[in-house]
Amino acid sequence: MTAIDGRIYVEGRRAQCPSDLQDAADDLERSGGVAWIGLMDPGPDELEAAAARFGLHPLAVEDAHKGHQRPKLERYGDTMFVVLRPASYDDRHECVDFGEVHLFVGPQFVITVRHSTVPDLSAARDALEAEPEFLGLGPEAMLTAFLDVIVDGYAPVVAGLMNDIDEIEDTLFGKGNADPALSERIYRLLAQVIALQRAIGALPNMVRGLLRGADRYGTGDEVQNRLRNVLDHTIRVTERVDGARALLENALTVHSTLVTMDQNEAMRRMSSASLAQGEESRRLAEETIEQGEQVKKISSWAAILFTPTLVASIYGMNFDHMPELHWTWGYPFAVALMLGFGFGLWGVFKLRRWL
């Protein structure tokens, strides 16, 4: 026999606690009450046994066995199959931890299927047992109570996310706002918010679907009132999560802008330094060119003056045998030679723009 966590309620009060599916089916038939049966990580045979005893649809049983389903509500005749994704928040690692629970809700039973210890359903069941009049309204009252607990459980998750978003905003507009690690933190937190959106996005339509089918399936007024309250909480949570996503997307945009501005400022400083270095290089080059021009002028005049000096020094040597010393035109020839070389060199340097 498949071991279960089972309870049979008659007029809202616990009557029996069967330990397996066969006992649960027998007790339910004898008492005419309502059963809440909890299955923890059941195998294919266990789910098939539950399906055979309570008339569960094969497609719903297949989904419950596979797990990793999106939140949804489906009706198979007089039985509903509901998938919910409870959540808790790990503030240390800034991570949303998701559970998964499947519910089969029939005319006389609620079967919950979990593949992990999360969520803990005892709180929902204890709260429901404390209200026997409401519990006596049947399986949809149980489903409503469970929905209420799941939705209320999202509130601390959203509060934890908003607290981390506040820290990001404080950092964003304070010191260290251009730290690249901040972008990574924003992106990781945004991924968690998007995952939470997927987990709760279908809830408002699921609750609205239950309210639309209330008259058709004979849902009591008190259950409808509780469902409206759950719907109000669900809408409030989804709006807060949507707001958290918008804040993070804006924060990511602002941070990217700040990082870009910081990089541009660094580039501007580098450009300014490069321009300053270029200006200094230009000045040094101009000074070098100017010095080169001065050197050319000095060299040109030195060459012009060198030729007459050379001629004069030759004729200034004290040799007895120098034909030009006794030549009548020797002196005019020497002067003409010095002037000719001087003006000749001046003309060459002028032509080359050294002077």
Coordinates of C-alpha atoms in Angstrom, one line a residue:
M1 CA 0.0 0.0 0.0
T2 CA 1.1 3.6 -0.7
A3 CA 1.9 5.5 2.5
I4 CA 0.1 8.8 2.7
D5 CA -0.5 11.8 5.0
G6 CA -4.3 11.6 5.0
R7 CA -7.2 13.0 6.9
I8 CA -11.0 12.5 6.5
Y9 CA -13.2 15.4 7.5
V10 CA -16.9 15.1 8.3
E11 CA -18.8 18.4 8.7
G12 CA -15.5 20.2 8.9
R13 CA -14.0 18.1 11.7
R14 CA -11.4 15.4 11.5
A15 CA -12.9 11.9 11.7
Q16 CA -10.1 9.5 10.5
C17 CA -6.4 9.6 9.6
P18 CA -5.9 6.8 7.1
S19 CA -2.4 5.6 6.5
D20 CA -2.7 4.4 2.9
L21 CA -4.8 5.0 -0.3
Q22 CA -7.0 2.0 0.2
D23 CA -7.9 2.9 3.8
A24 CA -8.6 6.5 2.6
A25 CA -10.9 5.3 -0.1
D26 CA -12.8 3.0 2.2
D27 CA -13.1 5.6 5.0
L28 CA -14.3 8.2 2.6
E29 CA -17.0 5.9 1.2
R30 CA -18.2 4.9 4.7
S31 CA -18.2 8.4 6.2
G32 CA -19.4 10.4 3.2
G33 CA -17.0 13.2 4.2
V34 CA -14.1 15.0 2.5
A35 CA -10.5 13.7 2.3
W36 CA -7.2 15.6 2.2
I37 CA -4.5 13.2 1.0
G38 CA -0.9 14.2 0.8
L39 CA 1.6 12.3 -1.4
M40 CA 5.3 13.0 -1.0
D41 CA 7.5 12.3 -4.0
P42 CA 5.2 9.5 -5.3
G43 CA 6.3 7.1 -8.0
P44 CA 4.4 6.1 -11.2
D45 CA 2.7 3.1 -9.4
E46 CA 1.6 5.3 -6.5
L47 CA 0.1 7.9 -8.8
E48 CA -1.6 5.2 -10.9
A49 CA -3.1 3.8 -7.7
A50 CA -4.4 7.2 -6.7
A51 CA -5.8 7.7 -10.1
A52 CA -7.6 4.3 -10.1
R53 CA -9.2 4.9 -6.6
F54 CA -10.2 8.6 -7.1
G55 CA -10.8 8.8 -10.9
L56 CA -8.0 11.1 -11.8
H57 CA -7.5 12.0 -15.5
P58 CA -4.4 10.4 -17.1
L59 CA -3.1 13.6 -18.5
A60 CA -3.1 15.3 -15.1
V61 CA -1.5 12.2 -13.6
E62 CA 1.3 12.4 -16.2
D63 CA 1.9 16.1 -15.5
A64 CA 2.1 15.4 -11.8
H65 CA 4.6 12.6 -12.3
K66 CA 6.9 14.7 -14.6
G67 CA 6.9 17.8 -12.5
H68 CA 8.4 21.1 -13.6
Q69 CA 5.1 22.4 -14.7
R70 CA 4.0 26.0 -15.2
P71 CA 1.4 27.3 -12.8
K72 CA -2.0 26.4 -14.2
L73 CA -5.6 25.3 -13.5
E74 CA -7.3 22.7 -15.7
R75 CA -10.7 21.0 -15.3
Y76 CA -11.3 17.4 -16.2
G77 CA -15.0 16.8 -15.7
D78 CA -15.7 17.3 -12.0
T79 CA -12.0 17.2 -11.1
M80 CA -9.6 20.1 -11.1
F81 CA -5.8 19.9 -11.6
V82 CA -3.9 22.8 -10.1
V83 CA -0.2 23.5 -10.3
L84 CA 1.3 26.1 -8.0
R85 CA 4.9 27.4 -7.4
P86 CA 5.4 28.5 -3.8
A87 CA 8.5 30.6 -3.2
S88 CA 10.9 31.6 -0.4
Y89 CA 13.7 34.1 -0.5
D90 CA 17.4 33.5 0.4
D91 CA 18.5 37.0 1.3
R92 CA 22.1 36.0 1.7
H93 CA 22.5 34.7 -1.8
E94 CA 19.7 37.0 -3.2
C95 CA 18.0 34.0 -4.7
V96 CA 14.3 33.0 -4.9
D97 CA 13.8 29.3 -4.1
F98 CA 10.8 27.8 -5.8
G99 CA 8.8 24.7 -4.8
E100 CA 6.1 23.0 -6.8
V101 CA 2.9 21.4 -5.6
H102 CA 0.1 19.7 -7.7
L103 CA -3.4 19.5 -6.4
F104 CA -6.2 17.2 -7.6
V105 CA -9.5 18.7 -6.4
G106 CA -12.6 16.5 -6.7
P107 CA -16.1 16.5 -5.3
Q108 CA -15.0 14.7 -2.1
F109 CA -11.2 14.9 -2.0
V110 CA -8.1 17.1 -2.3
I111 CA -4.9 15.3 -3.2
T112 CA -1.6 17.2 -2.9
V113 CA 1.5 15.9 -4.7
R114 CA 4.9 17.2 -3.7
H115 CA 8.4 16.3 -5.0
S116 CA 10.3 18.1 -2.2
T117 CA 9.8 19.2 1.3
V118 CA 8.9 22.7 0.0
P119 CA 6.3 23.9 0.6
D120 CA 5.2 22.8 4.1
L121 CA 1.5 22.2 3.8
S122 CA 0.9 21.7 7.5
A123 CA 0.4 25.4 8.2
A124 CA -2.4 25.6 5.7
R125 CA -4.1 22.5 7.0
D126 CA -3.8 23.5 10.6
A127 CA -5.3 26.9 9.8
L128 CA -8.1 25.3 8.0
E129 CA -8.9 22.8 10.8
A130 CA -9.2 25.8 13.1
E131 CA -12.2 26.9 11.0
P132 CA -14.4 23.8 10.9
E133 CA -17.4 25.8 9.5
F134 CA -15.4 26.9 6.5
L135 CA -13.7 23.5 6.1
G136 CA -17.1 22.0 6.0
L137 CA -17.8 23.8 2.8
G138 CA -15.9 21.2 0.9
P139 CA -12.8 20.7 -1.3
E140 CA -13.0 24.2 -2.9
A141 CA -12.7 25.7 0.6
M142 CA -9.6 23.6 1.1
L143 CA -8.2 24.8 -2.3
T144 CA -9.0 28.4 -1.4
A145 CA -7.3 28.1 2.0
F146 CA -4.2 26.7 0.3
L147 CA -4.2 29.4 -2.3
D148 CA -4.4 32.0 0.4
V149 CA -1.3 30.5 2.2
I150 CA 0.7 30.3 -1.0
V151 CA -0.1 33.9 -2.1
D152 CA 0.6 35.2 1.4
G153 CA 4.0 33.4 1.2
Y154 CA 5.0 35.6 -1.7
A155 CA 4.8 38.8 0.4
P156 CA 8.1 38.2 2.3
V157 CA 9.8 37.2 -1.0
V158 CA 8.7 40.5 -2.5
A159 CA 9.8 42.4 0.6
G160 CA 13.3 40.8 0.4
L161 CA 13.6 41.7 -3.2
M162 CA 12.5 45.3 -2.6
N163 CA 15.1 45.6 0.2
D164 CA 17.9 44.5 -2.1
I165 CA 16.6 46.9 -4.8
D166 CA 16.8 49.7 -2.2
E167 CA 20.4 48.8 -1.5
I168 CA 21.1 48.8 -5.2
E169 CA 19.6 52.3 -5.6
D170 CA 21.6 53.6 -2.6
T171 CA 24.8 52.3 -4.3
L172 CA 23.7 53.5 -7.7
F173 CA 23.4 57.1 -6.6
G174 CA 26.3 57.0 -4.1
K175 CA 29.9 56.2 -4.1
G176 CA 31.0 53.3 -6.4
N177 CA 28.1 53.8 -8.8
A178 CA 30.3 52.9 -11.7
D179 CA 31.5 49.6 -10.3
P180 CA 31.0 46.9 -12.9
A181 CA 30.1 44.4 -10.2
L182 CA 26.9 46.4 -9.6
S183 CA 25.7 45.6 -13.1
E184 CA 26.1 41.9 -12.4
R185 CA 24.2 42.2 -9.2
I186 CA 21.3 44.0 -10.9
Y187 CA 21.2 41.5 -13.7
R188 CA 21.2 38.5 -11.3
L189 CA 18.4 40.1 -9.2
L190 CA 16.4 40.9 -12.3
A191 CA 16.6 37.2 -13.4
Q192 CA 15.1 36.3 -10.0
V193 CA 12.3 38.8 -10.4
I194 CA 11.5 37.5 -13.9
A195 CA 11.4 33.9 -12.5
L196 CA 9.0 35.1 -9.8
Q197 CA 6.8 36.8 -12.4
R198 CA 6.5 33.4 -14.2
A199 CA 5.5 31.7 -11.0
I200 CA 2.8 34.1 -10.1
G201 CA 1.8 35.6 -13.5
A202 CA -1.0 33.0 -14.1
L203 CA -2.5 33.2 -10.5
P204 CA -4.9 36.2 -11.1
N205 CA -6.5 34.4 -14.1
M206 CA -6.6 31.1 -12.2
V207 CA -8.6 32.7 -9.3
R208 CA -10.8 34.6 -11.8
G209 CA -11.5 31.3 -13.5
L210 CA -12.6 29.8 -10.1
L211 CA -14.9 32.8 -9.5
R212 CA -16.4 32.6 -13.0
G213 CA -17.3 28.9 -12.5
A214 CA -18.7 29.4 -9.0
D215 CA -22.3 29.3 -10.1
R216 CA -21.8 26.4 -12.5
Y217 CA -20.1 24.2 -9.9
G218 CA -22.1 25.3 -6.9
T219 CA -19.3 27.2 -5.0
G220 CA -20.6 28.7 -1.8
D221 CA -20.8 32.4 -1.1
E222 CA -18.2 32.3 1.7
V223 CA -15.7 30.5 -0.6
Q224 CA -16.3 33.1 -3.2
N225 CA -15.7 35.9 -0.7
R226 CA -12.4 34.2 0.3
L227 CA -11.5 33.8 -3.4
R228 CA -12.0 37.5 -4.0
N229 CA -9.8 38.3 -1.1
V230 CA -7.1 35.9 -2.5
L231 CA -7.5 37.6 -5.9
D232 CA -7.0 41.0 -4.3
H233 CA -3.8 39.8 -2.7
T234 CA -2.7 38.1 -5.9
I235 CA -3.1 41.3 -7.9
R236 CA -1.3 43.3 -5.3
V237 CA 1.7 40.9 -5.3
T238 CA 1.9 40.8 -9.1
E239 CA 1.8 44.6 -9.3
R240 CA 4.7 44.8 -6.8
V241 CA 6.7 42.3 -8.7
D242 CA 6.0 44.1 -12.0
G243 CA 7.2 47.3 -10.2
A244 CA 10.3 45.6 -9.0
R245 CA 11.2 44.5 -12.5
A246 CA 10.7 48.0 -13.8
L247 CA 12.9 49.4 -11.1
L248 CA 15.7 46.9 -11.8
E249 CA 15.5 47.5 -15.6
N250 CA 15.7 51.3 -15.0
A251 CA 18.6 50.8 -12.5
L252 CA 20.4 48.7 -15.1
T253 CA 19.9 51.4 -17.7
V254 CA 21.0 54.2 -15.3
H255 CA 24.1 52.2 -14.2
S256 CA 25.0 51.5 -17.8
T257 CA 24.7 55.2 -18.5
L258 CA 26.9 56.1 -15.5
V259 CA 29.5 53.6 -16.5
T260 CA 29.5 55.0 -20.0
M261 CA 29.8 58.6 -18.7
D262 CA 32.7 57.5 -16.4
Q263 CA 34.4 55.8 -19.4
N264 CA 33.9 58.9 -21.5
E265 CA 35.4 61.1 -18.8
A266 CA 38.4 58.8 -18.6
M267 CA 38.7 59.0 -22.4
R268 CA 38.4 62.8 -22.2
R269 CA 41.2 63.0 -19.6
M270 CA 43.3 60.7 -21.8
S271 CA 42.6 62.8 -24.8
S272 CA 43.5 66.0 -23.0
A273 CA 46.7 64.4 -21.8
S274 CA 47.4 63.3 -25.4
L275 CA 46.6 66.8 -26.7
A276 CA 48.9 68.3 -24.1
Q277 CA 51.7 65.9 -25.1
G278 CA 51.0 66.7 -28.8
E279 CA 51.2 70.4 -28.1
E280 CA 54.5 70.0 -26.2
S281 CA 55.9 67.8 -29.1
R282 CA 54.8 70.5 -31.6
R283 CA 56.5 73.2 -29.6
L284 CA 59.7 71.2 -29.3
A285 CA 59.5 70.5 -33.1
E286 CA 59.1 74.2 -33.8
E287 CA 62.1 75.0 -31.5
T288 CA 64.1 72.4 -33.3
I289 CA 63.2 73.8 -36.7
E290 CA 64.0 77.3 -35.5
Q291 CA 67.4 76.1 -34.2
G292 CA 68.0 74.4 -37.5
E293 CA 67.3 77.6 -39.4
Q294 CA 69.7 79.5 -37.1
V295 CA 72.4 76.9 -37.6
K296 CA 71.9 77.1 -41.4
K297 CA 72.3 80.9 -41.3
I298 CA 75.4 80.7 -39.1
S299 CA 76.9 78.0 -41.2
S300 CA 76.2 80.1 -44.4
W301 CA 77.9 83.2 -43.0
A302 CA 80.8 81.2 -41.7
A303 CA 81.3 79.7 -45.2
I304 CA 81.0 83.2 -46.8
L305 CA 83.6 84.6 -44.4
F306 CA 85.8 81.6 -44.7
T307 CA 86.7 82.1 -48.4
P308 CA 88.2 85.6 -48.0
T309 CA 89.9 84.5 -44.9
L310 CA 91.5 81.6 -46.8
V311 CA 92.7 83.9 -49.6
A312 CA 94.0 86.5 -47.2
S313 CA 95.8 83.8 -45.1
I314 CA 97.5 82.4 -48.2
Y315 CA 98.8 85.8 -49.2
G316 CA 99.8 86.5 -45.7
M317 CA 102.3 83.7 -45.6
N318 CA 106.0 84.9 -45.5
F319 CA 107.4 83.1 -48.5
D320 CA 109.9 84.8 -50.7
H321 CA 108.9 83.1 -53.9
M322 CA 105.2 84.0 -54.4
P323 CA 104.7 85.3 -58.0
E324 CA 101.7 87.3 -57.1
L325 CA 103.6 89.4 -54.6
H326 CA 105.5 91.2 -57.4
W327 CA 102.6 91.3 -59.8
T328 CA 101.1 94.8 -60.5
W329 CA 97.6 93.4 -60.4
G330 CA 98.1 91.0 -57.5
Y331 CA 96.3 93.1 -54.9
P332 CA 93.3 93.9 -57.0
F333 CA 93.2 90.2 -58.1
A334 CA 93.2 89.0 -54.4
V335 CA 90.5 91.5 -53.4
A336 CA 88.4 90.6 -56.4
L337 CA 88.8 86.9 -55.7
M338 CA 87.7 87.3 -52.1
L339 CA 84.6 89.4 -53.1
G340 CA 83.8 87.0 -55.9
F341 CA 83.8 83.9 -53.7
G342 CA 81.9 85.8 -50.9
F343 CA 79.1 87.0 -53.2
G344 CA 79.0 83.7 -55.1
L345 CA 78.5 81.7 -51.8
W346 CA 75.9 84.3 -50.7
G347 CA 74.0 83.8 -53.9
V348 CA 74.0 80.0 -53.6
F349 CA 72.8 80.1 -49.9
K350 CA 70.2 82.6 -50.8
L351 CA 68.9 80.4 -53.6
R352 CA 68.7 77.5 -51.2
R353 CA 66.9 79.7 -48.7
W354 CA 69.5 79.3 -46.0
L355 CA 69.7 83.0 -45.7

